[in-house]
mmCIF file of C-alpha atoms in Angstrom:
data_model
loop_
_atom_site.group_PDB
_atom_site.id
_atom_site.type_symbol
_atom_site.label_atom_id
_atom_site.label_comp_id
_atom_site.label_asym_id
_atom_site.label_seq_id
_atom_site.Cartn_x
_atom_site.Cartn_y
_atom_site.Cartn_z
ATOM 1 C CA UNK A 1 -23.292 10.126 8.599
ATOM 2 C CA UNK A 2 -20.682 8.497 10.823
ATOM 3 C CA UNK A 3 -17.841 6.479 9.261
ATOM 4 C CA UNK A 4 -15.469 4.346 11.313
ATOM 5 C CA UNK A 5 -12.305 3.810 9.281
ATOM 6 C CA UNK A 6 -9.951 0.977 10.223
ATOM 7 C CA UNK A 7 -6.280 1.407 9.348
ATOM 8 C CA UNK A 8 -3.119 -0.279 10.529
ATOM 9 C CA UNK A 9 -0.298 -0.217 7.964
ATOM 10 C CA UNK A 10 1.701 2.401 6.064
ATOM 11 C CA UNK A 11 -0.144 2.113 2.706
ATOM 12 C CA UNK A 12 -3.461 2.538 4.516
ATOM 13 C CA UNK A 13 -2.319 5.747 6.200
ATOM 14 C CA UNK A 14 -1.588 7.202 2.762
ATOM 15 C CA UNK A 15 -4.919 6.084 1.312
ATOM 16 C CA UNK A 16 -6.809 7.325 4.367
ATOM 17 C CA UNK A 17 -5.367 10.826 3.972
ATOM 18 C CA UNK A 18 -7.400 11.566 0.848
ATOM 19 C CA UNK A 19 -10.727 10.607 2.413
ATOM 20 C CA UNK A 20 -9.871 12.234 5.750
ATOM 21 C CA UNK A 21 -9.270 15.592 4.060
ATOM 22 C CA UNK A 22 -12.411 15.274 1.931
ATOM 23 C CA UNK A 23 -14.521 14.285 4.965
ATOM 24 C CA UNK A 24 -13.392 17.348 6.947
ATOM 25 C CA UNK A 25 -14.802 19.583 4.222
ATOM 26 C CA UNK A 26 -18.089 17.687 3.817
ATOM 27 C CA UNK A 27 -21.068 18.843 5.868
ATOM 28 C CA UNK A 28 -22.845 16.057 7.700
ATOM 29 C CA UNK A 29 -19.885 13.646 7.632
ATOM 30 C CA UNK A 30 -18.047 12.466 10.743
ATOM 31 C CA UNK A 31 -15.094 10.150 10.267
ATOM 32 C CA UNK A 32 -13.427 8.381 13.185
ATOM 33 C CA UNK A 33 -10.101 6.627 12.652
ATOM 34 C CA UNK A 34 -9.282 3.359 14.400
ATOM 35 C CA UNK A 35 -5.590 2.398 14.282
ATOM 36 C CA UNK A 36 -5.026 -1.286 15.011
ATOM 37 C CA UNK A 37 -1.300 -0.819 15.629
ATOM 38 C CA UNK A 38 -0.283 -3.329 12.948
ATOM 39 C CA UNK A 39 2.552 -0.940 12.009
ATOM 40 C CA UNK A 40 3.698 0.419 15.362
ATOM 41 C CA UNK A 41 7.224 1.647 14.573
ATOM 42 C CA UNK A 42 7.111 5.495 14.752
ATOM 43 C CA UNK A 43 8.903 5.692 11.390
ATOM 44 C CA UNK A 44 6.137 3.602 9.827
ATOM 45 C CA UNK A 45 3.191 5.127 11.655
ATOM 46 C CA UNK A 46 3.343 8.400 13.607
ATOM 47 C CA UNK A 47 5.344 10.328 11.022
ATOM 48 C CA UNK A 48 2.750 9.572 8.338
ATOM 49 C CA UNK A 49 -0.046 11.095 10.391
ATOM 50 C CA UNK A 50 2.033 14.228 10.920
ATOM 51 C CA UNK A 51 3.176 14.697 7.342
ATOM 52 C CA UNK A 52 -0.114 13.785 5.695
ATOM 53 C CA UNK A 53 -2.168 15.927 8.066
ATOM 54 C CA UNK A 54 -4.330 12.983 9.138
ATOM 55 C CA UNK A 55 -6.363 13.505 12.341
ATOM 56 C CA UNK A 56 -5.169 11.566 15.364
ATOM 57 C CA UNK A 57 -6.947 8.212 15.651
ATOM 58 C CA UNK A 58 -9.951 8.210 17.944
ATOM 59 C CA UNK A 59 -8.951 4.660 18.890
ATOM 60 C CA UNK A 60 -5.513 3.041 18.952
ATOM 61 C CA UNK A 61 -5.580 -0.675 19.703
ATOM 62 C CA UNK A 62 -1.802 -1.095 19.980
ATOM 63 C CA UNK A 63 -1.963 -4.744 18.908
ATOM 64 C CA UNK A 64 1.347 -4.917 17.048
ATOM 65 C CA UNK A 65 2.765 -7.921 15.235
ATOM 66 C CA UNK A 66 2.198 -11.633 15.729
ATOM 67 C CA UNK A 67 1.025 -14.779 13.929
ATOM 68 C CA UNK A 68 -1.771 -14.108 11.433
ATOM 69 C CA UNK A 69 -4.495 -15.878 13.407
ATOM 70 C CA UNK A 70 -3.624 -14.361 16.771
ATOM 71 C CA UNK A 71 -3.163 -10.870 15.356
ATOM 72 C CA UNK A 72 -6.386 -10.908 13.329
ATOM 73 C CA UNK A 73 -8.348 -12.419 16.211
ATOM 74 C CA UNK A 74 -7.187 -9.757 18.651
ATOM 75 C CA UNK A 75 -8.091 -7.041 16.170
ATOM 76 C CA UNK A 76 -11.524 -8.518 15.513
ATOM 77 C CA UNK A 77 -12.403 -8.654 19.217
ATOM 78 C CA UNK A 78 -11.255 -5.094 19.900
ATOM 79 C CA UNK A 79 -12.847 -3.590 16.777
ATOM 80 C CA UNK A 80 -16.141 -5.233 17.703
ATOM 81 C CA UNK A 81 -16.116 -3.373 21.043
ATOM 82 C CA UNK A 82 -15.625 -0.046 19.270
ATOM 83 C CA UNK A 83 -18.382 -0.787 16.757
ATOM 84 C CA UNK A 84 -20.835 -1.584 19.539
ATOM 85 C CA UNK A 85 -19.942 1.684 21.232
ATOM 86 C CA UNK A 86 -19.900 3.973 18.184
ATOM 87 C CA UNK A 87 -22.638 2.366 16.045
ATOM 88 C CA UNK A 88 -21.322 3.888 12.774
ATOM 89 C CA UNK A 89 -23.326 4.074 9.562
ATOM 90 C CA UNK A 90 -20.355 2.583 7.676
ATOM 91 C CA UNK A 91 -17.218 0.630 8.525
ATOM 92 C CA UNK A 92 -14.593 1.570 5.936
ATOM 93 C CA UNK A 93 -11.441 -0.450 5.207
ATOM 94 C CA UNK A 94 -8.570 -0.136 2.746
ATOM 95 C CA UNK A 95 -6.557 -2.696 0.861
ATOM 96 C CA UNK A 96 -5.652 -6.181 2.031
ATOM 97 C CA UNK A 97 -4.010 -6.330 5.460
ATOM 98 C CA UNK A 98 -5.072 -8.261 8.550
ATOM 99 C CA UNK A 99 -6.510 -4.958 9.822
ATOM 100 C CA UNK A 100 -8.702 -4.854 6.704
ATOM 101 C CA UNK A 101 -10.072 -8.345 7.216
ATOM 102 C CA UNK A 102 -10.623 -7.947 10.960
ATOM 103 C CA UNK A 103 -12.573 -4.725 10.487
ATOM 104 C CA UNK A 104 -14.710 -6.174 7.705
ATOM 105 C CA UNK A 105 -15.602 -9.371 9.580
ATOM 106 C CA UNK A 106 -16.356 -7.552 12.835
ATOM 107 C CA UNK A 107 -18.721 -5.141 11.089
ATOM 108 C CA UNK A 108 -20.406 -7.755 8.884
ATOM 109 C CA UNK A 109 -21.304 -9.892 11.903
ATOM 110 C CA UNK A 110 -22.899 -6.831 13.540
ATOM 111 C CA UNK A 111 -24.823 -5.999 10.336
ATOM 112 C CA UNK A 112 -22.930 -2.733 9.888
ATOM 113 C CA UNK A 113 -22.342 -2.114 6.157
ATOM 114 C CA UNK A 114 -18.730 -2.458 5.046
ATOM 115 C CA UNK A 115 -17.127 -0.199 2.431
ATOM 116 C CA UNK A 116 -13.964 -1.612 0.841
ATOM 117 C CA UNK A 117 -11.663 0.866 -0.878
ATOM 118 C CA UNK A 118 -9.324 -0.769 -3.411
ATOM 119 C CA UNK A 119 -11.695 -3.676 -3.981
ATOM 120 C CA UNK A 120 -11.383 -6.210 -6.782
ATOM 121 C CA UNK A 121 -7.611 -6.595 -6.850
ATOM 122 C CA UNK A 122 -6.384 -10.125 -7.415
ATOM 123 C CA UNK A 123 -2.969 -11.766 -7.677
ATOM 124 C CA UNK A 124 -4.596 -15.226 -8.100
ATOM 125 C CA UNK A 125 -2.053 -16.546 -5.612
ATOM 126 C CA UNK A 126 -3.866 -17.723 -2.494
ATOM 127 C CA UNK A 127 -0.598 -18.512 -0.763
ATOM 128 C CA UNK A 128 -0.367 -14.766 -0.197
ATOM 129 C CA UNK A 129 -2.155 -13.737 3.014
ATOM 130 C CA UNK A 130 -3.086 -10.481 1.293
ATOM 131 C CA UNK A 131 -4.987 -12.376 -1.413
ATOM 132 C CA UNK A 132 -7.064 -14.217 1.167
ATOM 133 C CA UNK A 133 -7.761 -10.974 3.023
ATOM 134 C CA UNK A 134 -8.925 -9.076 -0.054
ATOM 135 C CA UNK A 135 -11.181 -11.860 -1.352
ATOM 136 C CA UNK A 136 -12.935 -12.353 1.984
ATOM 137 C CA UNK A 137 -13.305 -8.604 2.519
ATOM 138 C CA UNK A 138 -14.871 -8.096 -0.908
ATOM 139 C CA UNK A 139 -17.428 -10.819 -0.259
ATOM 140 C CA UNK A 140 -18.758 -9.249 2.956
ATOM 141 C CA UNK A 141 -18.762 -5.646 1.678
ATOM 142 C CA UNK A 142 -21.850 -3.601 0.870
ATOM 143 C CA UNK A 143 -19.899 -1.059 -1.182
ATOM 144 C CA UNK A 144 -16.963 -2.040 -3.385
ATOM 145 C CA UNK A 145 -14.854 0.920 -4.521
ATOM 146 C CA UNK A 146 -12.608 -0.207 -7.360
ATOM 147 C CA UNK A 147 -9.736 1.682 -8.998
ATOM 148 C CA UNK A 148 -9.877 0.145 -12.498
ATOM 149 C CA UNK A 149 -12.065 -1.764 -14.944
ATOM 150 C CA UNK A 150 -9.779 -4.770 -14.475
ATOM 151 C CA UNK A 151 -10.879 -4.900 -10.851
ATOM 152 C CA UNK A 152 -14.527 -4.792 -11.969
ATOM 153 C CA UNK A 153 -13.917 -7.843 -14.141
ATOM 154 C CA UNK A 154 -12.347 -9.747 -11.238
ATOM 155 C CA UNK A 155 -15.359 -9.058 -9.032
ATOM 156 C CA UNK A 156 -17.809 -10.009 -11.772
ATOM 157 C CA UNK A 157 -16.043 -13.356 -12.224
ATOM 158 C CA UNK A 158 -16.735 -14.052 -8.538
ATOM 159 C CA UNK A 159 -20.399 -13.120 -8.783
ATOM 160 C CA UNK A 160 -19.922 -9.633 -7.346
ATOM 161 C CA UNK A 161 -21.603 -7.269 -9.767
ATOM 162 C CA UNK A 162 -24.344 -4.691 -9.676
ATOM 163 C CA UNK A 163 -25.003 -1.430 -7.866
ATOM 164 C CA UNK A 164 -22.584 -2.127 -4.988
ATOM 165 C CA UNK A 165 -19.582 -1.962 -7.372
ATOM 166 C CA UNK A 166 -18.303 1.563 -8.051
ATOM 167 C CA UNK A 167 -15.372 2.594 -10.278
ATOM 168 C CA UNK A 168 -13.979 5.659 -8.514
ATOM 169 C CA UNK A 169 -10.269 5.765 -9.375
ATOM 170 C CA UNK A 170 -7.404 5.381 -6.933
ATOM 171 C CA UNK A 171 -7.236 7.399 -3.709
ATOM 172 C CA UNK A 172 -3.433 7.035 -3.741
ATOM 173 C CA UNK A 173 -3.410 9.151 -6.898
ATOM 174 C CA UNK A 174 -5.439 11.804 -5.058
ATOM 175 C CA UNK A 175 -2.703 11.963 -2.425
ATOM 176 C CA UNK A 176 0.152 11.857 -4.943
ATOM 177 C CA UNK A 177 -1.195 14.915 -6.740
ATOM 178 C CA UNK A 178 -1.407 16.960 -3.553
ATOM 179 C CA UNK A 179 1.883 15.843 -1.978
ATOM 180 C CA UNK A 180 4.297 15.804 -4.938
ATOM 181 C CA UNK A 181 5.272 19.475 -4.823
ATOM 182 C CA UNK A 182 5.323 19.506 -1.027
ATOM 183 C CA UNK A 183 7.885 16.708 -1.037
ATOM 184 C CA UNK A 184 10.111 18.581 -3.493
ATOM 185 C CA UNK A 185 9.909 21.731 -1.402
ATOM 186 C CA UNK A 186 10.382 20.282 2.075
ATOM 187 C CA UNK A 187 12.263 16.974 1.909
ATOM 188 C CA UNK A 188 16.060 17.047 2.222
ATOM 189 C CA UNK A 189 16.488 13.280 2.006
ATOM 190 C CA UNK A 190 18.575 13.352 -1.194
ATOM 191 C CA UNK A 191 21.066 15.695 0.397
ATOM 192 C CA UNK A 192 21.193 13.669 3.603
ATOM 193 C CA UNK A 193 21.869 10.457 1.706
ATOM 194 C CA UNK A 194 24.297 12.078 -0.722
ATOM 195 C CA UNK A 195 22.550 11.033 -3.948
ATOM 196 C CA UNK A 196 21.602 12.944 -7.066
ATOM 197 C CA UNK A 197 18.250 12.932 -8.926
ATOM 198 C CA UNK A 198 18.251 10.128 -11.476
ATOM 199 C CA UNK A 199 21.425 8.688 -10.009
ATOM 200 C CA UNK A 200 20.283 5.831 -7.786
ATOM 201 C CA UNK A 201 17.945 2.869 -7.377
ATOM 202 C CA UNK A 202 15.316 2.905 -4.635
ATOM 203 C CA UNK A 203 14.243 -0.456 -3.215
ATOM 204 C CA UNK A 204 11.774 -1.807 -0.651
ATOM 205 C CA UNK A 205 11.340 -5.422 0.491
ATOM 206 C CA UNK A 206 8.671 -6.589 2.920
ATOM 207 C CA UNK A 207 6.318 -9.235 1.526
ATOM 208 C CA UNK A 208 6.334 -12.614 3.224
ATOM 209 C CA UNK A 209 6.668 -14.425 -0.110
ATOM 210 C CA UNK A 210 10.156 -12.898 -0.316
ATOM 211 C CA UNK A 211 11.245 -12.387 3.281
ATOM 212 C CA UNK A 212 10.128 -15.804 4.511
ATOM 213 C CA UNK A 213 11.839 -17.767 1.737
ATOM 214 C CA UNK A 214 15.600 -17.677 2.371
ATOM 215 C CA UNK A 215 16.539 -18.297 -1.265
ATOM 216 C CA UNK A 216 14.394 -15.428 -2.532
ATOM 217 C CA UNK A 217 15.559 -12.971 0.099
ATOM 218 C CA UNK A 218 19.187 -13.898 -0.572
ATOM 219 C CA UNK A 219 18.664 -13.418 -4.324
ATOM 220 C CA UNK A 220 17.114 -9.982 -3.822
ATOM 221 C CA UNK A 221 19.751 -8.726 -1.394
ATOM 222 C CA UNK A 222 22.551 -10.216 -3.511
ATOM 223 C CA UNK A 223 21.097 -8.727 -6.681
ATOM 224 C CA UNK A 224 20.780 -5.271 -5.148
ATOM 225 C CA UNK A 225 24.371 -5.551 -3.912
ATOM 226 C CA UNK A 226 25.468 -6.243 -7.500
ATOM 227 C CA UNK A 227 23.453 -3.234 -8.717
ATOM 228 C CA UNK A 228 25.184 -1.112 -6.067
ATOM 229 C CA UNK A 229 28.511 -1.816 -7.757
ATOM 230 C CA UNK A 230 27.269 0.234 -10.717
ATOM 231 C CA UNK A 231 24.601 2.541 -9.270
ATOM 232 C CA UNK A 232 23.866 3.581 -5.671
ATOM 233 C CA UNK A 233 21.017 1.606 -4.078
ATOM 234 C CA UNK A 234 18.896 3.119 -1.283
ATOM 235 C CA UNK A 235 17.046 0.530 0.808
ATOM 236 C CA UNK A 236 14.743 1.811 3.594
ATOM 237 C CA UNK A 237 14.487 -1.463 5.459
ATOM 238 C CA UNK A 238 11.314 -2.787 7.053
ATOM 239 C CA UNK A 239 12.063 -3.905 10.655
ATOM 240 C CA UNK A 240 10.848 -7.434 9.984
ATOM 241 C CA UNK A 241 12.996 -7.729 6.854
ATOM 242 C CA UNK A 242 16.013 -6.457 8.792
ATOM 243 C CA UNK A 243 15.451 -9.126 11.462
ATOM 244 C CA UNK A 244 15.097 -11.981 8.961
ATOM 245 C CA UNK A 245 18.101 -10.852 6.930
ATOM 246 C CA UNK A 246 20.205 -10.763 10.100
ATOM 247 C CA UNK A 247 19.062 -14.265 11.054
ATOM 248 C CA UNK A 248 20.098 -15.437 7.598
ATOM 249 C CA UNK A 249 23.453 -13.664 7.844
ATOM 250 C CA UNK A 250 22.946 -11.755 4.592
ATOM 251 C CA UNK A 251 25.550 -9.231 3.479
ATOM 252 C CA UNK A 252 24.092 -5.971 2.202
ATOM 253 C CA UNK A 253 27.390 -5.123 0.527
ATOM 254 C CA UNK A 254 27.433 -1.590 -0.809
ATOM 255 C CA UNK A 255 23.664 -1.036 -0.411
ATOM 256 C CA UNK A 256 22.764 2.115 1.551
ATOM 257 C CA UNK A 257 20.457 0.602 4.159
ATOM 258 C CA UNK A 258 18.373 3.125 6.107
ATOM 259 C CA UNK A 259 15.581 2.965 8.652
ATOM 260 C CA UNK A 260 12.049 3.364 7.258
ATOM 261 C CA UNK A 261 11.546 6.948 6.094
ATOM 262 C CA UNK A 262 8.620 9.345 6.424
ATOM 263 C CA UNK A 263 6.084 9.924 3.701
ATOM 264 C CA UNK A 264 7.556 13.120 2.241
ATOM 265 C CA UNK A 265 11.040 11.609 2.179
ATOM 266 C CA UNK A 266 9.693 8.467 0.510
ATOM 267 C CA UNK A 267 7.881 10.499 -2.135
ATOM 268 C CA UNK A 268 11.037 12.480 -2.842
ATOM 269 C CA UNK A 269 13.106 9.302 -3.125
ATOM 270 C CA UNK A 270 10.537 7.837 -5.516
ATOM 271 C CA UNK A 271 10.334 10.992 -7.643
ATOM 272 C CA UNK A 272 14.092 11.220 -8.139
ATOM 273 C CA UNK A 273 15.007 7.533 -8.566
ATOM 274 C CA UNK A 274 16.363 6.119 -11.807
ATOM 275 C CA UNK A 275 14.588 2.823 -11.077
ATOM 276 C CA UNK A 276 12.409 1.530 -8.248
ATOM 277 C CA UNK A 277 12.788 -2.144 -7.282
ATOM 278 C CA UNK A 278 10.086 -3.298 -4.887
ATOM 279 C CA UNK A 279 7.608 -5.943 -3.826
ATOM 280 C CA UNK A 280 5.101 -3.363 -2.578
ATOM 281 C CA UNK A 281 1.803 -2.810 -4.357
ATOM 282 C CA UNK A 282 1.612 0.821 -3.283
ATOM 283 C CA UNK A 283 5.172 1.634 -4.311
ATOM 284 C CA UNK A 284 4.528 0.131 -7.768
ATOM 285 C CA UNK A 285 1.752 2.654 -8.270
ATOM 286 C CA UNK A 286 3.702 5.553 -6.817
ATOM 287 C CA UNK A 287 6.521 4.795 -9.274
ATOM 288 C CA UNK A 288 3.971 5.159 -12.077
ATOM 289 C CA UNK A 289 2.540 8.363 -10.631
ATOM 290 C CA UNK A 290 6.020 9.922 -10.719
ATOM 291 C CA UNK A 291 7.022 8.503 -14.106
ATOM 292 C CA UNK A 292 9.768 6.195 -12.800
ATOM 293 C CA UNK A 293 10.375 2.699 -14.243
ATOM 294 C CA UNK A 294 9.647 -0.071 -11.754
ATOM 295 C CA UNK A 295 10.842 -3.636 -11.275
ATOM 296 C CA UNK A 296 8.524 -5.732 -9.117
ATOM 297 C CA UNK A 297 10.332 -8.610 -7.444
ATOM 298 C CA UNK A 298 7.416 -11.028 -7.349
ATOM 299 C CA UNK A 299 5.850 -13.766 -9.444
ATOM 300 C CA UNK A 300 2.719 -11.711 -10.086
ATOM 301 C CA UNK A 301 1.175 -8.325 -9.404
ATOM 302 C CA UNK A 302 -2.338 -7.102 -8.682
ATOM 303 C CA UNK A 303 -1.608 -4.011 -10.779
ATOM 304 C CA UNK A 304 -1.443 -5.798 -14.117
ATOM 305 C CA UNK A 305 -2.125 -2.640 -16.125
ATOM 306 C CA UNK A 306 1.280 -1.294 -15.046
ATOM 307 C CA UNK A 307 2.977 -4.287 -16.673
ATOM 308 C CA UNK A 308 0.765 -4.140 -19.765
ATOM 309 C CA UNK A 309 1.484 -0.429 -20.268
ATOM 310 C CA UNK A 310 5.252 -0.934 -19.940
ATOM 311 C CA UNK A 311 5.833 0.962 -16.696
ATOM 312 C CA UNK A 312 6.499 -2.126 -14.612
ATOM 313 C CA UNK A 313 8.324 -5.397 -15.186
ATOM 314 C CA UNK A 314 7.929 -8.550 -13.114
ATOM 315 C CA UNK A 315 10.975 -10.505 -12.076
ATOM 316 C CA UNK A 316 10.921 -13.717 -10.063
ATOM 317 C CA UNK A 317 13.954 -13.423 -7.744
ATOM 318 C CA UNK A 318 15.549 -16.754 -8.625
ATOM 319 C CA UNK A 319 19.129 -15.485 -8.501
ATOM 320 C CA UNK A 320 21.149 -12.397 -7.667
ATOM 321 C CA UNK A 321 22.223 -12.088 -11.304
ATOM 322 C CA UNK A 322 18.612 -12.114 -12.518
ATOM 323 C CA UNK A 323 17.631 -9.330 -10.118
ATOM 324 C CA UNK A 324 20.702 -7.288 -11.052
ATOM 325 C CA UNK A 325 20.142 -7.631 -14.805
ATOM 326 C CA UNK A 326 16.431 -6.721 -14.663
ATOM 327 C CA UNK A 327 16.956 -3.678 -12.440
ATOM 328 C CA UNK A 328 19.730 -2.239 -14.597
ATOM 329 C CA UNK A 329 17.793 -3.016 -17.801
ATOM 330 C CA UNK A 330 14.885 -0.913 -16.578
ATOM 331 C CA UNK A 331 16.908 2.318 -16.546
ATOM 332 C CA UNK A 332 15.525 4.888 -18.943
ATOM 333 C CA UNK A 333 12.536 2.785 -19.990
ATOM 334 C CA UNK A 334 9.157 4.504 -20.051
ATOM 335 C CA UNK A 335 5.690 3.107 -20.578
ATOM 336 C CA UNK A 336 2.623 4.373 -22.364
ATOM 337 C CA UNK A 337 1.168 7.736 -21.396
ATOM 338 C CA UNK A 338 -2.331 7.863 -19.946
ATOM 339 C CA UNK A 339 -4.426 7.969 -16.781
ATOM 340 C CA UNK A 340 -4.666 4.428 -15.493
ATOM 341 C CA UNK A 341 -6.016 5.353 -12.058
ATOM 342 C CA UNK A 342 -8.527 8.128 -12.542
ATOM 343 C CA UNK A 343 -8.320 11.884 -12.237
ATOM 344 C CA UNK A 344 -7.398 12.409 -8.582
ATOM 345 C CA UNK A 345 -10.983 12.854 -7.358
ATOM 346 C CA UNK A 346 -11.637 9.369 -5.977
ATOM 347 C CA UNK A 347 -12.177 10.435 -2.346
ATOM 348 C CA UNK A 348 -14.966 12.835 -3.222
ATOM 349 C CA UNK A 349 -16.743 10.191 -5.275
ATOM 350 C CA UNK A 350 -16.509 7.714 -2.412
ATOM 351 C CA UNK A 351 -18.115 10.159 0.017
ATOM 352 C CA UNK A 352 -20.880 10.959 -2.461
ATOM 353 C CA UNK A 353 -21.751 7.264 -2.694
ATOM 354 C CA UNK A 354 -21.508 6.572 1.040
ATOM 355 C CA UNK A 355 -23.888 9.444 1.787
ATOM 356 C CA UNK A 356 -26.525 7.725 -0.350
ATOM 357 C CA UNK A 357 -26.428 4.688 1.972
ATOM 358 C CA UNK A 358 -26.041 0.973 1.148
ATOM 359 C CA UNK A 359 -27.665 -0.287 -2.063
#
């Protein structure tokens, strides 16, 4: 069985690691990675392949950033060429990026079955490009691999039910279990940044709903600056966010702004944080995996079970004071115990199902 896996952004590199390792150990399985180049900064791409032990991509499109339509269109055209050459049994995609949608559409039009890992997530906000990407991808997929029963319910409400829907758990949890101790043993990021375990806030900001709205971005940066007056704030800054903040003339105050960090350093920062303040779906889950309270600076989240179980709190960034108060209020708060995202064996289940062929 030949699988062509399309990836392009940091969260997808992490998710792909679990399946890549499982595929190497499975007789009769060949997986080829296609990297679109959506995240092309070495700190957001190359270092993840090295630290996660992911095989080098068989194809690297090098497309980079650009307007949604132009970027997705370029990806679609180039992925189609690879599909015609490789003729895989499955085209596999992760999550909700433009790389995800381009891979799914290219394969569907060539009648190559699409497998969507992390299917069924919904924010119910179609102004988010990610929401559009995930809905369209689900509706052209032959195999829908969902992490939770909530995701099953979302798919069923859209008429997607039956043998193509599989509850497998979350591949990010697979990776978290294998990488947690490695990060503690090998990362020196806390020492380099001069912070102590439990003594700082970790933040990430990258979603367009925040970065492209000046008032929201100003509220987040201003709120984190207020937090930094009481507790150190570490902010590995996405290149696009850095550019937009500079254009807006925002003052990061006492925030420790760094370049994007590698996977092991990010895991270590997450493990040892007092609070994580983010707009990233993946970082929300990683906070839960490591037992750290999380504040999600958005109007909604796809990972509703994290809010319901008390591990995550949503805050609309309407003002700097609101962001500051919610982040500091989250210190020391823990949610309910349990296994929301499976048992760490999702990748193996996915391969088992793919080897049976489309239903």
